[in-house]
XYZ file of C-alpha atoms in Angstrom:
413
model
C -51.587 -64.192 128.019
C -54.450 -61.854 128.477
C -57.722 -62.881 129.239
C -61.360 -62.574 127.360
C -64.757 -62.532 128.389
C -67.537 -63.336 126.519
C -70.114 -59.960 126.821
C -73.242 -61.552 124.302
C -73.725 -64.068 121.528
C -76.752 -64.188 119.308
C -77.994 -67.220 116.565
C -78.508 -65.548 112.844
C -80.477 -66.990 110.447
C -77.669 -67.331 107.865
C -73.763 -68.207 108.017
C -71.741 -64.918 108.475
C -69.107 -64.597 106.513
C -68.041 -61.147 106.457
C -67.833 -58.124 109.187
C -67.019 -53.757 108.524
C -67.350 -51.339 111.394
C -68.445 -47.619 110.124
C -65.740 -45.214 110.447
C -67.952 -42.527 110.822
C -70.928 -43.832 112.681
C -68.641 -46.702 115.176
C -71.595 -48.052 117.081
C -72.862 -49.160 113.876
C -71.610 -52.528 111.720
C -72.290 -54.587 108.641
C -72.354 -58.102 108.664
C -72.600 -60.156 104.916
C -73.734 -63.898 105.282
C -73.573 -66.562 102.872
C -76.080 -69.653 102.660
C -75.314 -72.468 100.419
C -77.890 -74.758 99.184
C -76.738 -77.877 97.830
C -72.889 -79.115 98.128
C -70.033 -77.867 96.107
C -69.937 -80.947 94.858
C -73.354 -80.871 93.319
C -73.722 -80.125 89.609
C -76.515 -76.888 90.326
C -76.106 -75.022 93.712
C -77.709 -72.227 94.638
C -76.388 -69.358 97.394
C -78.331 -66.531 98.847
C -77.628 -64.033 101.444
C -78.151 -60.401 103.324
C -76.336 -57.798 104.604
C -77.281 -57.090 108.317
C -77.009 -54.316 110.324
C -76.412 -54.065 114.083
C -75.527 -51.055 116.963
C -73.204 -51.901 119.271
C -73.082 -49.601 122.989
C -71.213 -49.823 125.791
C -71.325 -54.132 124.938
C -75.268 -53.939 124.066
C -75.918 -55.296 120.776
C -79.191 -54.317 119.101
C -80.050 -55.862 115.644
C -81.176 -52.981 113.418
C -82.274 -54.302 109.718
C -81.768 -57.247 107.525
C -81.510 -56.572 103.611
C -81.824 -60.131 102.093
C -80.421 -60.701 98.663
C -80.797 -63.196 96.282
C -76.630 -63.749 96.456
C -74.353 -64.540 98.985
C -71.950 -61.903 100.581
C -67.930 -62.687 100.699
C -66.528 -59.143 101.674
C -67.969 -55.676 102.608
C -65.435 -52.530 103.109
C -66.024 -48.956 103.737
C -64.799 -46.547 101.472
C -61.897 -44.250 102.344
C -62.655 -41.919 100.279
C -66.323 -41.277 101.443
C -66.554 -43.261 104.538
C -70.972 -43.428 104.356
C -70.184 -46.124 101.440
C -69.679 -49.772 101.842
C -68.806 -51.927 98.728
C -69.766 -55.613 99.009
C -68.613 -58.631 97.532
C -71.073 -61.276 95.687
C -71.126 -64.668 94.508
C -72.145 -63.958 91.377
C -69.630 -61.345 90.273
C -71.046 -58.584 91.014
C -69.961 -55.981 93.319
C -72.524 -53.380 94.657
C -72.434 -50.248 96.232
C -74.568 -48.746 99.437
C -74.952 -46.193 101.873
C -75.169 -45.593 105.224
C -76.796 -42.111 105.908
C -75.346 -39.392 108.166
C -76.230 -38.799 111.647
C -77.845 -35.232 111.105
C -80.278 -37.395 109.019
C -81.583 -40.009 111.086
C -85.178 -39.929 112.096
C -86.416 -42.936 113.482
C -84.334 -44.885 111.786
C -80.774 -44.894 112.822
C -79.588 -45.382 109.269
C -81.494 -43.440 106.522
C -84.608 -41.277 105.989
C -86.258 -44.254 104.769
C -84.007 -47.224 105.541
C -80.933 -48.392 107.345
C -79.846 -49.459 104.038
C -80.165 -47.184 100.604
C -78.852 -48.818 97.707
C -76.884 -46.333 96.166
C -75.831 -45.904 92.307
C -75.350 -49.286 89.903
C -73.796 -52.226 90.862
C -70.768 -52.802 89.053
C -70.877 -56.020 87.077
C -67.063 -57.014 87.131
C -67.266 -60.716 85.169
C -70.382 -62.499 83.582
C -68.288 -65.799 83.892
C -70.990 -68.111 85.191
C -70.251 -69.290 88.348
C -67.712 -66.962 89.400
C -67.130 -65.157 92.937
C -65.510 -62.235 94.010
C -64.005 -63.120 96.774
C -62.497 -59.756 98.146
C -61.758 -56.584 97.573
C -60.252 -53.518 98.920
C -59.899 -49.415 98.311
C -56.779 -47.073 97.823
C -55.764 -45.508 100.703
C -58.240 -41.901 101.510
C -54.702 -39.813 101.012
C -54.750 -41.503 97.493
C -55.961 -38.634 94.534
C -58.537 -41.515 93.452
C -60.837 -43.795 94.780
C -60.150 -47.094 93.158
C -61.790 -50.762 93.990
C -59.213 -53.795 93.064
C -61.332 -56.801 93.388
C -60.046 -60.967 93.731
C -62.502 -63.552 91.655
C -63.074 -67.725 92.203
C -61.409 -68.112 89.155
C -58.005 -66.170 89.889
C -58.237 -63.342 88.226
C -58.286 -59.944 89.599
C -59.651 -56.869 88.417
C -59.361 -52.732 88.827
C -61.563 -49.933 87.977
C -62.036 -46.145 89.299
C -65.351 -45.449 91.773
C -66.081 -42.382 88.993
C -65.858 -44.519 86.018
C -67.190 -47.829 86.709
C -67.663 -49.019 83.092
C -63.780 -48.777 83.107
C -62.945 -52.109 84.151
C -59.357 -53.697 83.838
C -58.883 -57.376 84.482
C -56.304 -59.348 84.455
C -57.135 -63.094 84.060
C -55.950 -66.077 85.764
C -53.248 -64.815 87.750
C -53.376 -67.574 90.293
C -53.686 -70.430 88.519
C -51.859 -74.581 89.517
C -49.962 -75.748 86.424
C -52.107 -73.335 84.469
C -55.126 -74.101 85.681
C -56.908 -71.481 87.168
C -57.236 -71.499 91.121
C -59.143 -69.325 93.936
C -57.764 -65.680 94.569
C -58.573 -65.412 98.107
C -57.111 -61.658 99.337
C -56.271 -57.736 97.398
C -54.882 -55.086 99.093
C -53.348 -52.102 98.033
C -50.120 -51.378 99.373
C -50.502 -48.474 101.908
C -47.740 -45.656 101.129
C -49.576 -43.322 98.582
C -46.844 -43.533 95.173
C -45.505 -40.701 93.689
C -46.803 -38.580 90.557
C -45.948 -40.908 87.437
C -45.161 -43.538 89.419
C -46.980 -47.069 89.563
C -49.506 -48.134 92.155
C -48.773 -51.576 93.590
C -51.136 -53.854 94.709
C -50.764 -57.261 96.230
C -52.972 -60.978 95.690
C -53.106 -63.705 97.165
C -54.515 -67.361 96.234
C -55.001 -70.829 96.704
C -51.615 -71.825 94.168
C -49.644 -70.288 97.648
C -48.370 -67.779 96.013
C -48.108 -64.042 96.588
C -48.247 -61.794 94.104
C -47.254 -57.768 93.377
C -48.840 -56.041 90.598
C -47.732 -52.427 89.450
C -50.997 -50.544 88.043
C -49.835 -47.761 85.826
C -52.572 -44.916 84.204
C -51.659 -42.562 81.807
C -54.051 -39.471 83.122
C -53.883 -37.425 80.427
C -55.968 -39.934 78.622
C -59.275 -40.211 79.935
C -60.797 -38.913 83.564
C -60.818 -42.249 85.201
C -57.669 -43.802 86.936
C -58.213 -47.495 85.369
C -59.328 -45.823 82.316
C -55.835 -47.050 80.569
C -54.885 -48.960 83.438
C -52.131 -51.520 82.594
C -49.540 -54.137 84.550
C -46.372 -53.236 83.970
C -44.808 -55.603 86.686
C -46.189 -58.836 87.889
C -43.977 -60.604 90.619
C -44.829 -64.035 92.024
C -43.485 -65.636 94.793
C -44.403 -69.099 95.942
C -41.582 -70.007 98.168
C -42.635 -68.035 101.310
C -46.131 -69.681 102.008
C -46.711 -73.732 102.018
C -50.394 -72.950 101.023
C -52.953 -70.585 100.043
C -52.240 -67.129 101.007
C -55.790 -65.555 102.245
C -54.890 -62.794 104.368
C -52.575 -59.894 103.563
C -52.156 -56.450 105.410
C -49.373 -54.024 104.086
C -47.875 -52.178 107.069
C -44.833 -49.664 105.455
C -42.181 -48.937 103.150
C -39.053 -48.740 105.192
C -36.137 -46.494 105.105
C -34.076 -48.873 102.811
C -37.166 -48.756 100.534
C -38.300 -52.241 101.700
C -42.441 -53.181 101.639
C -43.215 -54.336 104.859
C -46.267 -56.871 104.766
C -48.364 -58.989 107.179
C -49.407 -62.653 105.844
C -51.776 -65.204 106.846
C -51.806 -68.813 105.261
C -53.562 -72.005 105.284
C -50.469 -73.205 106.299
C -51.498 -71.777 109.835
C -48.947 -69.468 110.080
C -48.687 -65.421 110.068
C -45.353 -64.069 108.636
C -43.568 -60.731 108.454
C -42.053 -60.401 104.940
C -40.003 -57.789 103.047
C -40.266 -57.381 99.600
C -37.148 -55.747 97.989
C -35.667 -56.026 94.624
C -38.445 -56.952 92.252
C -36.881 -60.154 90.770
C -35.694 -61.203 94.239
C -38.040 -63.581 96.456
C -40.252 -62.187 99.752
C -37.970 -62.259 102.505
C -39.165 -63.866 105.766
C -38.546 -61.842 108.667
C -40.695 -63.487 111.320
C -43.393 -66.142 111.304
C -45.940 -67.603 114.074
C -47.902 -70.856 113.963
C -51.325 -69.781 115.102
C -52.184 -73.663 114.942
C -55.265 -73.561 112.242
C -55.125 -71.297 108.858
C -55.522 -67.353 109.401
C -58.029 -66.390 107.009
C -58.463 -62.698 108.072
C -55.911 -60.212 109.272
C -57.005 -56.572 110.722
C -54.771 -54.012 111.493
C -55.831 -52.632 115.363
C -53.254 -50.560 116.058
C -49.996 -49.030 114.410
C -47.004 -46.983 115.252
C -47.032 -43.265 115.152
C -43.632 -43.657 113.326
C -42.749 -46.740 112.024
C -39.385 -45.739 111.090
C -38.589 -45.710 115.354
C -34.852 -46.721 115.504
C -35.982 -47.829 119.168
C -38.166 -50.122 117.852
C -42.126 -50.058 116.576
C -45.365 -52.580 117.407
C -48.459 -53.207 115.648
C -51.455 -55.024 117.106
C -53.268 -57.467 114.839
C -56.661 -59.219 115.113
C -56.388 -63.055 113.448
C -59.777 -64.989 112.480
C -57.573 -68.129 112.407
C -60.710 -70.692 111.319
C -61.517 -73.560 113.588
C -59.553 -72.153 116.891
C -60.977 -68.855 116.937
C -59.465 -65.062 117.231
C -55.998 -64.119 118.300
C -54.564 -60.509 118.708
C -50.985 -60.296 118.067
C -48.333 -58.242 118.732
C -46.323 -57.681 116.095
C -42.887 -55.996 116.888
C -39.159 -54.689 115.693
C -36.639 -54.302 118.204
C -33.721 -51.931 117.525
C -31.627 -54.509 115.770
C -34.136 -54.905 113.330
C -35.239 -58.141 114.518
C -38.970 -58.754 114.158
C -41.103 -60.782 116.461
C -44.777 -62.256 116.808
C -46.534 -62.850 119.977
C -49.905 -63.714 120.900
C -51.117 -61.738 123.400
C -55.182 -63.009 124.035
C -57.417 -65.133 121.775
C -61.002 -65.782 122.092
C -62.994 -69.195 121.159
C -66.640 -69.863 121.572
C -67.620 -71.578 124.517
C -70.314 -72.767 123.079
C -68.651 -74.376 120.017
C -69.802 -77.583 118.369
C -68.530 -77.278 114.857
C -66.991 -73.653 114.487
C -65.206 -72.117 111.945
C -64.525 -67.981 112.193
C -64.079 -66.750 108.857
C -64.799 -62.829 109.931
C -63.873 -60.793 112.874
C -63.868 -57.140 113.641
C -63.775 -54.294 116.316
C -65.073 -51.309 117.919
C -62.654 -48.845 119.268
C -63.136 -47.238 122.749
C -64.703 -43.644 123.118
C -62.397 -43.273 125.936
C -58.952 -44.298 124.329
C -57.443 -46.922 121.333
C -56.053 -49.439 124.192
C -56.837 -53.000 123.609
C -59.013 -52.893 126.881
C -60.973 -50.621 125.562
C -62.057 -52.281 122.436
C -65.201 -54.248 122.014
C -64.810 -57.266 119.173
C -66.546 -59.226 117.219
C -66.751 -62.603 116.420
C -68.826 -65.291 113.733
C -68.959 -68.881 113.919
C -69.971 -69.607 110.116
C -71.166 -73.023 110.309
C -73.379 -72.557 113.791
C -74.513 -69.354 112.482
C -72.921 -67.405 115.697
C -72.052 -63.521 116.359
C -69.839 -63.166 119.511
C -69.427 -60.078 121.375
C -66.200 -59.785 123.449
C -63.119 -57.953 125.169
C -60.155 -58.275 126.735
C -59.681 -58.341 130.183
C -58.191 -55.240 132.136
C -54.611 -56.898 133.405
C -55.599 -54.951 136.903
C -58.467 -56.262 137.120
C -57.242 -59.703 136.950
C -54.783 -59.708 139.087
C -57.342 -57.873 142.050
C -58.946 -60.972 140.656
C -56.019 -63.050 141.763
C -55.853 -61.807 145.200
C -59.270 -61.481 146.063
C -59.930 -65.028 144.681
C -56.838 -67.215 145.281
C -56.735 -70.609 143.972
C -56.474 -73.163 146.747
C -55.066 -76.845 146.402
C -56.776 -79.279 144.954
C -59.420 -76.276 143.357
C -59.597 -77.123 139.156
C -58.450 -74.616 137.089
């Protein structure tokens, strides 16, 4: 197994609970916190937040601004579509909208004219429900014609609208639910292969009832100018077989050749699993699963295959925020015989641990080239209020390491 090596970690003054990298500007990144006051027990509980914004160089980190909101943060994602927005997640069902400004405009502030942060357009109020979260949400792909946000709530419902017509909301309610009762919708993503004209637009849940489920979002476009305008679900698949608990992590990867959906899961069950998805009244398919030995809340794709359809065989690295044992990056493979594999190839824990629990992760790719050495991540500790800055160890350098240093008997290891 590769090796880490702790570069910086810094105290905030809230729990963090979510992390986005700009595409565009990849020295700078978001961080959302969430602060809970009261238990979840308690009859009235109140939750605040902010949305913080560091630079990142050559391992540095420099804090840049704090925005503090009167609402906690549960997701933040950068728009495909115009990559200087970030939509964010809040716990009261809300879902608002801001901007990061180009370089060519940055004064003295690295950000904006005025701030690091501008608060751009309306927030889009997605459910009035009192006491209701979103709890994640995700963008089509940028090669997609629209730019569409599908958002997961507390109370299992999801909901879609179209960027250009907010007001356009479609929801469907309570689609993760335990013997009818409503559950938590943890994870949304779209599925990645752009569909064709006419076709449906599938997008995949997952919740705290263990089950995973495919929606197909249909528009009719010559009604209206927005894309959820007359959005409707004309399929709805669930599939509780594959996962022994909540699903909260899900990262499409491809549509094969024999028109399989190729998907990365993580569970509370601790495990990560390859699945295909096939016929639509047929169950997901397990290819491939690894117990990661603590639930994987997050999954982010690092790197992918320049052609996933290789007959010789494809890989795709993975970072894991897998909760009270830290990060893992995985290698997630298909050999020539279609056979698919998992391996863990580094992870990453706090030294300094007392109580953590790593709900967000992310990373910054190198200037120089996309190998794993070359990336810088990031790491939270929610409950201790840690950021960890990190890499992985150059496999050279540790075996120089080796030979310089050589471990002698009776030296502790």
């Amino acid at each position: 197994m590769l090796q880490t090596k702790l570069l910086e970690s810094i105290t905030l003054e809230r729990q963090p609970s979510c992390i986005a990298f700009s595409p565009v500007q990849p020295d700078i990144f978001i961080v959302g916190t969430y602060e809970l006051y009261g238990s979840e027990s308690d009859e009235k509980t109140t939750r605040d937040g902010s949305l913080i914004v560091f630079r990142l160089q050559r391992g540095i980190l420099q804090h840049v601004q704090t925005l503090s909101l009167p609402f906690a943060i549960l997701d933040v994602r950068f728009s495909p579509h115009n990559p200087h927005l970030f939509a964010f997640a809040t716990s009261i069902g809300i879902v608002g909208m801001c901007a990061l400004a180009s370089e060519s405009s940055q004064s003295t502030d690295p950000l904006s004219r005025q701030s690091p942060i501008t608060i751009s357009g309306e927030a889009v109020v997605v459910t009035t429900e009192e006491e209701v979260s979103i709890t994640s949400l995700d963008f089509t792909p940028s090669d997609w014609e629209a730019s569409v946000i599908a958002v997961t709530m507390s109370n299992g419902s999801i909901a879609v609208w179209d960027t250009a017509t907010p007001d356009k909301i479609s929801t469907l309610p309570a689609v993760h639910n335990l013997m009818n009762n409503p559950t938590q919708a943890w994870t949304v993503a779209w599925f990645t292969q752009k569909p064709k004209p006419g076709l449906s637009h599938f997008l995949y849940t997952g919740g705290d009832d263990s089950a995973l489920c495919r929606h197909a979002v249909n528009d009719v476009p010559d009604v209206g100018k927005g894309f959820c305008t007359t959005a409707s679900y004309t399929e709805f698949r669930r599939d509780v077989k594959a996962h022994d608990a909540g699903v909260t992590a899900i990262v499409p990867l491809w549509k094969d050749k024999k028109k399989r959906e190729v998907l990365l899961t993580g569970s509370y069950d601790e495990f990560v699993r390859v699945l295909y998805i096939t016929a639509p009244t047929k169950s997901a398919r397990i290819e491939a699963s690894r117990r990661l030995y603590d639930g994987v809340w997050q999954l982010k794709l690092l790197k992918r295959p320049s052609n996933p359809d290789d007959p010789a065989g494809i890989s795709f690295l993975v970072l894991a925020s897998c909760m009270r044992v830290g990060c893992k990056i995985l290698k997630v493979h298909r050999n020539s015989e279609d056979e698919w594999g998992i391996e863990v190839l580094a992870e990453f824990v706090d030294p300094g641990r007392v109580r953590a629990l790593s709900y967000a992760s992310g990373f910054q790719v190198g200037s120089s080239s996309p190998d794993l050495q070359d990336m810088t991540f990031v790491s939270t500790s929610f409950y201790e209020k840690k950021l960890c800055i990190w890499k992985v160890e150059d496999e050279e350098a540790e075996e120089r390491g080796r030979r310089e240093y050589p471990i002698l008997v009776g030296d502790s290891v």
